[in-house]
Amino acid sequence: MSALLEVKGLAKRFGGFTALENIDLNVQQSERVGLIGPNGSGKSTLVNCICGTLHNDAGTVTFDGHSVNGLEAHERTHRGLARSFQLPRPFASLSLAENLKIPMFYTVHKRSGTPLHADNVDARCLELLKLVGLERKAHHRPKDLTQVEMRKLELARAMAAEPRLLIADESMAGLSHSEVEEILALLKRLNESGITIILIEHIMSAVMSFSQRLVVLVTGRKIADGKPETVVRDPEVVRAYLGQ
Amino acid sequence: MRNTIFFLVSLAVALVIYFGLRAFGIDYLFVAGYVIVQYVVLATAWNILGGYTGYVNFGSAAFFAVGAYSSVTLITIATHIEDWFSESVAAALNTVFPLPIPVLVVIAGIVGGLIGYGMGYLTLRLRGAFFAIATLALAVVLATLVVNWEFVGGSSGAYVIAPAEMIFFKSYKEYLFALMLLMAVGSLVVARAIERSKLGYGFAAIRDDELAAEASGVPTLNLKLVATTLSGAMMAMAGAPFPYFIGFIQPSSAFGLEYAVNSIAMPMIGGTLSWMGPLVGAVLLGTLQQLANVTISSAVNLLIVGLLLIVFVIIAPNGIVGLVQDRLRARRTK
């Protein structure tokens, strides 16, 4: 079976600084992959290159058997790649329900080709907000939300685009233990509904319990890729995190 | 309220305003009214780019002048037909020229739209202050071109004589006012329709967070080009009847600072998030300026704008309409 996402020989440079070098990564349909690495190791740059926010200097990104190199971020979203941002980036002047309407109008609608009925859109927005437990605040603005609610909104908006692959970029940073559990349960539910998930996270307990496979980036290179239990015992990974 | 109903209601309001002013029988009211209504169009046009997508355009005066000078060009061409063409061709052309003002308005819209599209294409990779400076540069470039273009009068300006006789209307100023009022209705209908459409949601997403908009599937560059084109076209349309209104046009009047300042200040004061904002701002500020014109002096206009801007930035950063909407929302979600 060919992989849903295939990254081959990917490199990204910013001037003289090499942020990513020769990255290979395959993600299978319905897989849960954890991506870890110390700060500055290139995790977010990799996400940006996969999602089209940045364009890679070398290598290819293939999604569902088609190269997405050179496609803009919105075109990749149309093909089923969605992401949440490390720092929540809600549409501040719109209500929560309207925040979710944007991907519905511009991605789901475009993909299906038939106009969505306004009632269906409203119902779907509420359904998604319910999934993340925000239905009571559907008509509030993002400024009324707490940090954990903001992250849930971020995930709900990524979900509204009905993606096949969801990349959650540090969705749990700064949250309490119970809040982390809440988000993890949510991500697992999404995965059970057939969505492939790449989880980028610093909270090791969360990554370990969530991931079926763990990938480690250090200074722009991939140093490990395999079963989480094996990877965390890898001497090179231990060295990267704890030093020598 | 559906778009057609809104159109009919605003048309009815426009008719009431028109016949109301006509009942006074004072021609000056149409002159003052024209200026105010012209600002409704300009402010609404500015708001489509500046308010809906958040890209601040300092070059409104340039688009206004593009409209005015596209009319001057066509009017000047009409006076040269006999020199340029053989008798039979000239006779045929003279049946069309001089073009009626509504046609000039449409042509100005096309020219302004093209320039708006071009400006968008060249500058939309810039954001924030950089975009604003680029639009200011565009205004300077266009003004320099017009100053050096003898055909439309260059720096010494050009006279445009309005026909003395009118059908139905008592004076030419009255006709121009009615036309501009109709354009204001049109621009409000367009702005309101955008606001409640998929396009409007896309614009709002761009304004709030362009990166997140792209990630949600919004084709940001295309949408911004739609906004610059539409905004440019509407501003130029507002400028098209200006030569007939003013009678003598020169670059300093068409590219006047007050157009650039007012078309930013009016939506800011009224509120940039809704079609009502530019309308409220233009009527309020425009009326104040006209009152100051006759009671104090025309030089005090920009002072009023400056003071009001300072006051509103402090007490109502989202404008009058924003202030009211926030209050209503707070009451509802309590």
XYZ file of C-alpha atoms in Angstrom:
578
model
C 0.000 0.000 0.000
C 1.438 3.392 -0.920
C 1.739 5.956 1.848
C -0.779 8.785 2.258
C 2.033 11.259 2.834
C 5.463 10.742 1.388
C 8.280 13.195 2.043
C 11.502 12.489 0.162
C 14.874 14.219 0.498
C 13.233 17.420 1.771
C 15.507 20.380 2.520
C 14.808 23.927 3.627
C 17.335 26.699 4.045
C 16.943 30.232 5.382
C 19.903 32.094 3.906
C 22.969 30.290 5.154
C 21.078 28.376 7.811
C 19.936 24.871 6.987
C 16.707 24.261 8.875
C 15.929 20.863 7.346
C 18.191 18.488 5.496
C 17.351 15.386 3.537
C 14.193 14.484 5.440
C 12.390 11.277 4.464
C 9.048 10.528 6.044
C 6.217 8.183 5.133
C 2.850 8.235 6.825
C 0.293 5.512 6.136
C -3.445 5.993 5.947
C -5.071 6.111 9.433
C -1.701 6.065 11.194
C -0.921 8.064 14.360
C 2.581 9.446 14.119
C 4.348 11.438 16.826
C 6.985 13.958 15.794
C 9.346 15.116 18.493
C 12.596 17.011 18.768
C 14.194 19.719 20.883
C 13.312 23.377 20.280
C 14.700 24.635 16.985
C 15.045 21.139 15.528
C 12.831 22.005 12.538
C 9.493 20.420 13.484
C 7.385 23.438 12.650
C 9.443 24.142 9.525
C 8.720 20.587 8.389
C 4.998 21.117 9.004
C 5.157 24.399 7.123
C 6.879 22.697 4.178
C 4.335 19.865 4.137
C 1.378 22.260 4.341
C 2.727 24.788 1.855
C 3.162 27.742 4.220
C 6.841 27.505 3.266
C 8.190 26.019 0.047
C 10.953 23.442 0.329
C 14.242 24.085 -1.479
C 14.843 20.435 -2.374
C 13.007 17.144 -2.262
C 9.378 16.266 -2.858
C 6.199 16.102 -0.841
C 3.675 13.618 -2.200
C 0.150 13.456 -0.829
C -2.199 10.658 -1.831
C 0.039 9.694 -4.750
C 0.313 13.208 -6.213
C 3.187 15.628 -5.789
C 2.094 18.801 -4.017
C 5.406 20.597 -4.595
C 4.793 24.147 -5.721
C 1.136 24.117 -4.619
C 0.027 26.944 -2.355
C -1.157 26.210 1.184
C -4.840 26.602 0.295
C -4.519 24.149 -2.606
C -2.989 21.565 -0.270
C -5.837 22.129 2.170
C -8.275 21.464 -0.690
C -6.543 18.101 -1.233
C -7.080 17.054 2.343
C -4.089 18.306 4.325
C -5.025 20.303 7.406
C -3.084 21.688 10.300
C -3.522 23.441 13.568
C -1.063 26.152 14.555
C 1.324 25.985 17.470
C 0.063 29.331 18.737
C -3.697 29.468 18.099
C -4.534 31.766 15.211
C -8.299 32.230 15.358
C -10.180 34.687 13.149
C -10.653 37.230 15.919
C -13.501 39.280 14.453
C -15.660 36.228 13.699
C -17.698 34.114 16.102
C -16.602 30.538 16.774
C -19.264 29.196 14.422
C -18.124 31.598 11.717
C -14.510 30.560 12.278
C -15.515 27.069 11.192
C -17.499 28.343 8.232
C -14.338 29.544 6.483
C -12.882 26.072 5.798
C -16.367 24.800 5.009
C -16.997 27.460 2.386
C -13.537 27.384 0.902
C -12.496 23.740 1.184
C -15.441 21.391 1.688
C -17.615 23.329 -0.707
C -14.887 23.523 -3.332
C -14.119 19.821 -3.053
C -17.725 18.723 -3.393
C -18.440 21.197 -6.181
C -22.035 21.689 -5.059
C -23.035 24.679 -2.969
C -23.570 23.886 0.679
C -26.954 24.744 2.066
C -26.771 27.424 4.760
C -28.708 25.271 7.247
C -26.348 22.343 6.680
C -23.330 24.586 7.254
C -24.773 25.908 10.524
C -25.654 22.413 11.687
C -22.192 21.102 10.818
C -20.538 24.016 12.667
C -22.509 23.232 15.801
C -21.759 19.533 15.450
C -18.026 20.231 15.290
C -18.162 22.670 18.197
C -20.014 20.012 20.160
C -17.293 17.495 19.345
C -14.746 19.772 21.042
C -17.158 20.891 23.752
C -17.558 24.494 22.643
C -21.152 24.460 21.415
C -22.333 26.781 24.168
C -19.922 29.451 22.991
C -20.785 29.158 19.294
C -21.693 32.828 19.050
C -18.888 34.168 21.205
C -15.728 35.697 19.827
C -12.376 33.905 20.256
C -11.293 36.558 22.778
C -13.795 35.090 25.258
C -12.056 31.703 25.215
C -9.567 30.203 27.627
C -6.253 28.859 26.379
C -7.480 25.249 26.216
C -10.685 26.315 24.457
C -8.621 28.262 21.950
C -6.665 25.112 21.147
C -9.868 23.158 20.781
C -11.163 25.787 18.386
C -7.930 25.484 16.434
C -8.493 21.720 16.113
C -12.172 22.159 15.280
C -11.305 24.567 12.490
C -8.768 22.139 11.059
C -11.466 19.441 11.278
C -14.014 21.629 9.524
C -11.958 21.275 6.346
C -12.717 17.515 6.504
C -9.053 16.557 6.130
C -7.555 13.150 5.452
C -4.374 14.099 7.262
C -4.345 16.354 10.297
C -1.128 17.813 11.615
C -1.524 18.997 15.211
C 1.357 21.333 15.987
C 1.861 21.433 19.753
C -1.854 21.470 20.515
C -1.209 20.769 24.186
C 1.640 23.084 25.110
C 0.963 24.887 28.373
C -2.122 22.874 29.262
C -2.801 21.104 32.542
C -2.721 17.315 32.828
C -6.486 16.919 32.578
C -6.654 19.302 29.644
C -3.952 17.294 27.852
C -6.023 14.143 28.422
C -9.050 15.909 26.965
C -7.251 16.904 23.777
C -5.661 13.436 23.460
C -9.046 11.777 23.731
C -10.341 14.123 21.073
C -7.459 13.338 18.713
C -7.943 9.615 19.252
C -11.634 9.922 18.419
C -10.731 11.742 15.204
C -8.217 9.028 14.340
C -10.828 6.333 14.918
C -13.043 8.070 12.376
C -10.308 7.415 9.799
C -8.221 10.596 9.892
C -4.462 10.178 9.772
C -2.766 12.283 12.454
C 0.735 13.639 12.906
C 1.168 14.920 16.452
C 3.958 17.318 17.256
C 4.413 17.562 20.990
C 6.872 18.129 23.782
C 4.801 16.390 26.445
C 6.334 12.920 26.260
C 3.588 11.113 28.154
C 1.067 12.400 25.627
C 3.191 11.509 22.620
C 3.967 8.043 23.988
C 0.372 7.160 24.703
C -0.883 8.550 21.411
C 1.667 7.530 18.783
C 1.929 4.256 16.965
C 5.216 5.446 15.513
C 7.654 8.093 16.655
C 9.890 10.275 14.490
C 12.675 12.357 15.996
C 14.181 15.472 14.441
C 17.384 17.034 15.718
C 19.017 20.099 14.139
C 17.106 19.625 10.917
C 17.860 15.938 10.448
C 15.799 12.861 11.171
C 17.682 10.712 13.634
C 15.085 8.102 14.524
C 11.871 6.618 13.177
C 10.175 3.583 14.669
C 8.134 2.158 17.523
C 7.905 4.714 20.370
C 9.350 2.356 23.000
C 12.367 1.565 20.820
C 12.927 5.149 19.711
C 13.052 6.637 23.221
C 15.764 4.137 24.137
C 17.828 4.973 21.053
C 21.193 6.297 22.335
C 21.251 9.101 19.757
C 17.810 10.320 20.849
C 18.785 10.189 24.508
C 21.938 12.144 23.690
C 19.957 14.794 21.784
C 17.612 15.344 24.706
C 19.852 14.881 27.703
C 23.276 15.694 26.310
C 26.353 13.562 26.804
C -33.056 41.038 4.453
C -32.442 39.816 0.921
C -30.214 41.792 -1.438
C -33.085 42.766 -3.756
C -35.199 43.994 -0.863
C -32.242 45.939 0.485
C -31.714 47.442 -2.948
C -35.352 48.508 -3.208
C -35.382 49.955 0.305
C -32.187 51.972 -0.274
C -33.514 53.131 -3.623
C -36.664 54.344 -1.875
C -34.589 56.157 0.760
C -32.498 57.733 -2.023
C -35.676 58.926 -3.777
C -36.966 60.453 -0.539
C -33.637 62.265 -0.036
C -33.619 63.487 -3.624
C -37.184 64.809 -3.668
C -36.726 66.183 -0.152
C -33.779 68.303 -1.265
C -35.596 69.254 -4.458
C -38.485 70.573 -2.393
C -36.182 73.199 -0.879
C -35.392 74.497 -4.357
C -31.867 75.557 -3.334
C -29.198 74.507 -5.813
C -26.454 74.713 -3.186
C -28.004 71.773 -1.325
C -27.269 69.605 -4.355
C -23.669 70.814 -4.438
C -23.134 70.020 -0.762
C -25.153 66.815 -1.087
C -23.069 65.696 -4.065
C -19.854 65.992 -2.058
C -21.286 64.020 0.860
C -22.740 61.273 -1.315
C -19.503 61.092 -3.299
C -17.739 60.366 -0.016
C -20.238 57.606 0.720
C -19.113 55.915 -2.512
C -15.400 56.574 -1.849
C -15.534 55.430 1.766
C -17.506 52.299 0.870
C -15.035 51.502 -1.916
C -12.050 52.034 0.397
C -13.666 49.828 3.011
C -13.933 46.839 0.675
C -10.137 46.631 0.632
C -9.206 48.465 3.828
C -11.999 47.340 6.127
C -12.954 43.893 4.841
C -9.474 42.574 4.016
C -7.465 44.916 6.267
C -5.190 46.301 3.546
C -4.884 50.064 4.101
C -4.885 51.952 0.826
C -3.445 55.468 0.983
C -3.918 55.938 -2.750
C -7.670 56.590 -2.841
C -7.091 60.030 -4.337
C -5.212 58.411 -7.213
C -8.116 56.102 -8.051
C -10.549 58.999 -7.756
C -8.319 61.002 -10.100
C -8.053 58.074 -12.524
C -11.842 58.217 -12.830
C -11.861 61.989 -13.219
C -9.084 61.982 -15.797
C -10.514 59.080 -17.794
C -13.578 61.314 -18.217
C -11.398 64.326 -19.114
C -9.611 62.185 -21.718
C -12.876 61.116 -23.338
C -14.271 64.650 -23.207
C -11.086 66.010 -24.828
C -11.174 63.314 -27.488
C -14.702 64.477 -28.344
C -13.389 67.991 -29.066
C -10.689 66.666 -31.429
C -12.815 64.355 -33.529
C -13.123 66.812 -36.425
C -9.349 67.413 -36.542
C -8.415 63.757 -36.445
C -10.943 62.033 -38.671
C -12.413 62.461 -42.148
C -15.788 64.147 -42.371
C -17.880 60.975 -42.676
C -16.118 59.182 -39.784
C -16.334 62.339 -37.667
C -20.058 62.605 -38.341
C -20.540 59.008 -37.249
C -18.429 59.507 -34.122
C -20.229 62.728 -33.267
C -23.471 60.793 -32.922
C -21.860 58.991 -29.942
C -19.533 61.702 -28.578
C -19.593 63.492 -26.196
C -20.411 60.415 -24.181
C -23.155 60.707 -21.554
C -21.903 60.687 -17.957
C -23.240 57.221 -17.048
C -21.108 55.805 -19.879
C -18.108 57.786 -18.592
C -18.754 56.270 -15.170
C -18.700 52.741 -16.571
C -15.504 53.393 -18.535
C -13.875 54.949 -15.456
C -14.883 51.833 -13.531
C -13.142 49.602 -16.054
C -9.955 51.727 -16.063
C -9.933 51.985 -12.250
C -10.532 48.251 -11.940
C -7.611 47.481 -14.240
C -5.306 49.806 -12.321
C -6.568 48.323 -9.035
C -5.821 44.835 -10.345
C -2.353 45.923 -11.465
C -1.640 47.583 -8.143
C -2.821 44.470 -6.326
C -0.673 42.209 -8.434
C 2.429 44.299 -7.837
C 1.972 45.104 -4.163
C -0.095 42.457 -2.420
C 2.921 40.458 -1.343
C 3.604 43.450 0.894
C 1.720 43.711 4.147
C 0.871 46.342 6.726
C 2.721 49.625 6.465
C 4.677 48.431 3.421
C 1.492 47.948 1.413
C 0.216 51.355 2.529
C 3.450 53.044 1.413
C 3.303 51.273 -1.951
C -0.215 52.622 -2.564
C 0.997 56.098 -1.673
C 3.811 55.666 -4.200
C 1.267 54.670 -6.843
C -0.613 57.912 -6.186
C 2.566 59.950 -6.631
C 3.471 58.150 -9.879
C -0.006 58.666 -11.352
C -0.086 62.328 -10.305
C 3.293 62.894 -11.964
C 2.036 61.248 -15.158
C -1.053 63.460 -15.284
C 0.934 66.631 -14.515
C 3.105 65.885 -17.535
C 0.312 64.825 -19.871
C -0.546 67.872 -21.972
C -3.519 66.240 -23.698
C -5.594 66.348 -20.499
C -4.364 69.790 -19.546
C -1.190 68.857 -17.693
C -0.383 70.951 -14.660
C -2.328 73.947 -15.961
C -5.615 72.024 -15.860
C -8.575 71.769 -18.201
C -12.003 73.362 -18.457
C -14.978 71.072 -18.755
C -18.188 72.816 -19.654
C -21.382 71.160 -18.566
C -24.414 71.419 -20.867
C -26.701 74.258 -19.852
C -30.024 72.553 -20.497
C -31.249 69.359 -18.837
C -34.319 67.225 -19.265
C -36.293 66.665 -16.039
C -33.553 68.089 -13.788
C -33.593 71.814 -13.010
C -29.815 72.135 -13.079
C -26.762 70.138 -13.988
C -25.689 69.964 -10.345
C -29.010 68.376 -9.529
C -28.493 65.775 -12.255
C -24.995 64.988 -10.962
C -26.320 64.673 -7.427
C -29.014 62.223 -8.519
C -26.431 60.188 -10.432
C -24.030 60.084 -7.479
C -26.879 59.149 -5.153
C -27.663 56.214 -7.413
C -23.997 55.202 -7.358
C -23.996 55.391 -3.567
C -27.000 53.049 -3.475
C -25.160 50.724 -5.858
C -21.970 50.723 -3.810
C -23.824 50.047 -0.554
C -25.722 47.164 -2.156
C -22.429 45.683 -3.440
C -20.673 46.133 -0.083
C -23.534 44.594 1.851
C -23.845 41.668 -0.566
C -20.112 40.966 -0.230
C -20.275 41.116 3.539
C -22.845 38.367 3.774
C -21.353 36.126 1.114
C -18.657 33.494 0.955
C -16.411 36.241 -0.451
C -17.040 38.361 2.646
C -16.080 35.505 4.968
C -12.919 35.001 2.926
C -12.074 38.717 3.214
C -12.652 38.611 6.977
C -10.362 35.594 7.291
C -7.630 37.467 5.405
C -8.064 40.497 7.646
C -7.866 38.478 10.849
C -5.040 36.104 9.964
C -3.767 35.534 6.483
C -1.732 32.431 7.316
C -4.667 30.756 9.028
C -6.890 31.778 6.107
C -4.587 29.981 3.649
C -4.512 26.930 5.919
C -8.313 26.925 5.898
C -8.304 26.805 2.117
C -8.879 30.493 1.323
C -7.068 31.475 -1.907
C -5.794 34.693 -0.327
C -3.984 36.207 -3.317
C -6.988 35.784 -5.625
C -9.362 37.250 -3.074
C -7.128 40.241 -2.446
C -7.021 40.856 -6.200
C -10.828 40.792 -6.275
C -10.809 43.374 -3.461
C -8.275 45.728 -5.073
C -10.044 45.517 -8.443
C -13.486 46.155 -7.019
C -12.310 48.892 -4.690
C -10.292 50.611 -7.455
C -13.208 50.410 -9.888
C -15.678 51.925 -7.416
C -13.336 54.780 -6.451
C -12.723 55.626 -10.102
C -16.471 55.556 -10.748
C -16.925 58.107 -7.960
C -14.390 60.317 -9.714
C -15.858 60.092 -13.213
C -18.481 62.886 -12.921
C -16.049 65.120 -10.987
C -14.812 67.186 -14.009
C -18.407 68.161 -14.812
C -19.069 68.928 -11.168
C -16.047 71.147 -10.650
C -15.909 72.699 -14.150
C -12.170 73.230 -14.065
C -9.961 70.282 -13.224
C -6.288 70.294 -12.330
C -4.075 67.584 -10.847
C -3.969 69.219 -7.416
C -7.774 69.139 -7.115
C -8.254 65.604 -8.455
C -5.356 64.130 -6.477
C -6.306 66.203 -3.418
C -5.157 65.093 0.011
C -8.693 65.363 1.351
C -9.857 62.419 -0.784
C -7.123 60.141 0.532
C -7.622 61.266 4.128
C -11.416 61.292 4.095
C -11.815 57.909 2.458
C -9.721 56.394 5.250
C -11.098 58.497 8.115
C -14.780 58.045 7.266
C -14.825 54.226 7.492
C -12.565 54.382 10.551
C -14.958 56.708 12.343
C -18.098 54.932 11.175
C -16.722 51.400 11.592
C -14.840 49.213 9.134
C -16.462 45.834 9.719
C -19.869 46.583 8.259
C -21.300 48.361 5.199
C -23.020 50.780 7.570
C -19.732 52.118 8.928
C -18.553 54.011 5.829
C -22.101 55.290 5.295
C -22.387 56.640 8.847
C -18.835 58.029 8.765
C -19.254 59.707 5.378
C -22.602 61.284 6.227
C -21.388 62.476 9.624
C -17.982 63.751 8.589
C -19.135 64.955 5.175
C -21.978 66.982 6.673
C -19.705 68.445 9.346
C -17.231 69.476 6.674
C -19.906 71.079 4.538
C -21.206 72.976 7.570
C -17.671 74.124 8.406
C -17.248 75.158 4.783
C -20.085 77.660 4.934
C -19.722 78.754 8.554
C -15.971 78.798 9.266
C -13.723 78.067 6.296
C -12.872 75.228 3.930
C -9.388 75.029 5.427
C -10.793 73.735 8.710
C -12.002 70.491 7.070
C -8.904 68.409 7.595
C -8.579 69.694 11.143
C -12.036 68.321 11.913
C -11.050 64.960 10.424
C -7.855 64.844 12.466
C -9.544 65.696 15.743
C -12.394 63.250 15.210
C -9.942 60.487 14.300
C -8.052 61.003 17.549
C -11.289 60.984 19.552
C -12.561 57.819 17.873
C -9.299 55.915 18.100
C -9.530 56.442 21.853
C -13.225 55.975 22.616
C -14.376 53.693 19.788
C -11.546 51.938 17.947
C -14.105 49.926 15.964
C -16.028 53.027 14.924
C -19.560 54.056 15.735
C -21.170 50.951 14.243
C -18.608 48.718 15.984
C -19.360 50.383 19.304
C -23.096 49.836 18.937
C -22.651 46.229 17.771
C -20.321 45.418 20.678
C -22.865 46.798 23.151
C -25.641 44.742 21.554
C -23.536 41.583 21.521
C -22.534 42.058 25.157
C -26.185 42.355 26.102
C -27.121 39.228 24.108
C -24.375 36.956 25.478
C -24.888 38.047 29.068
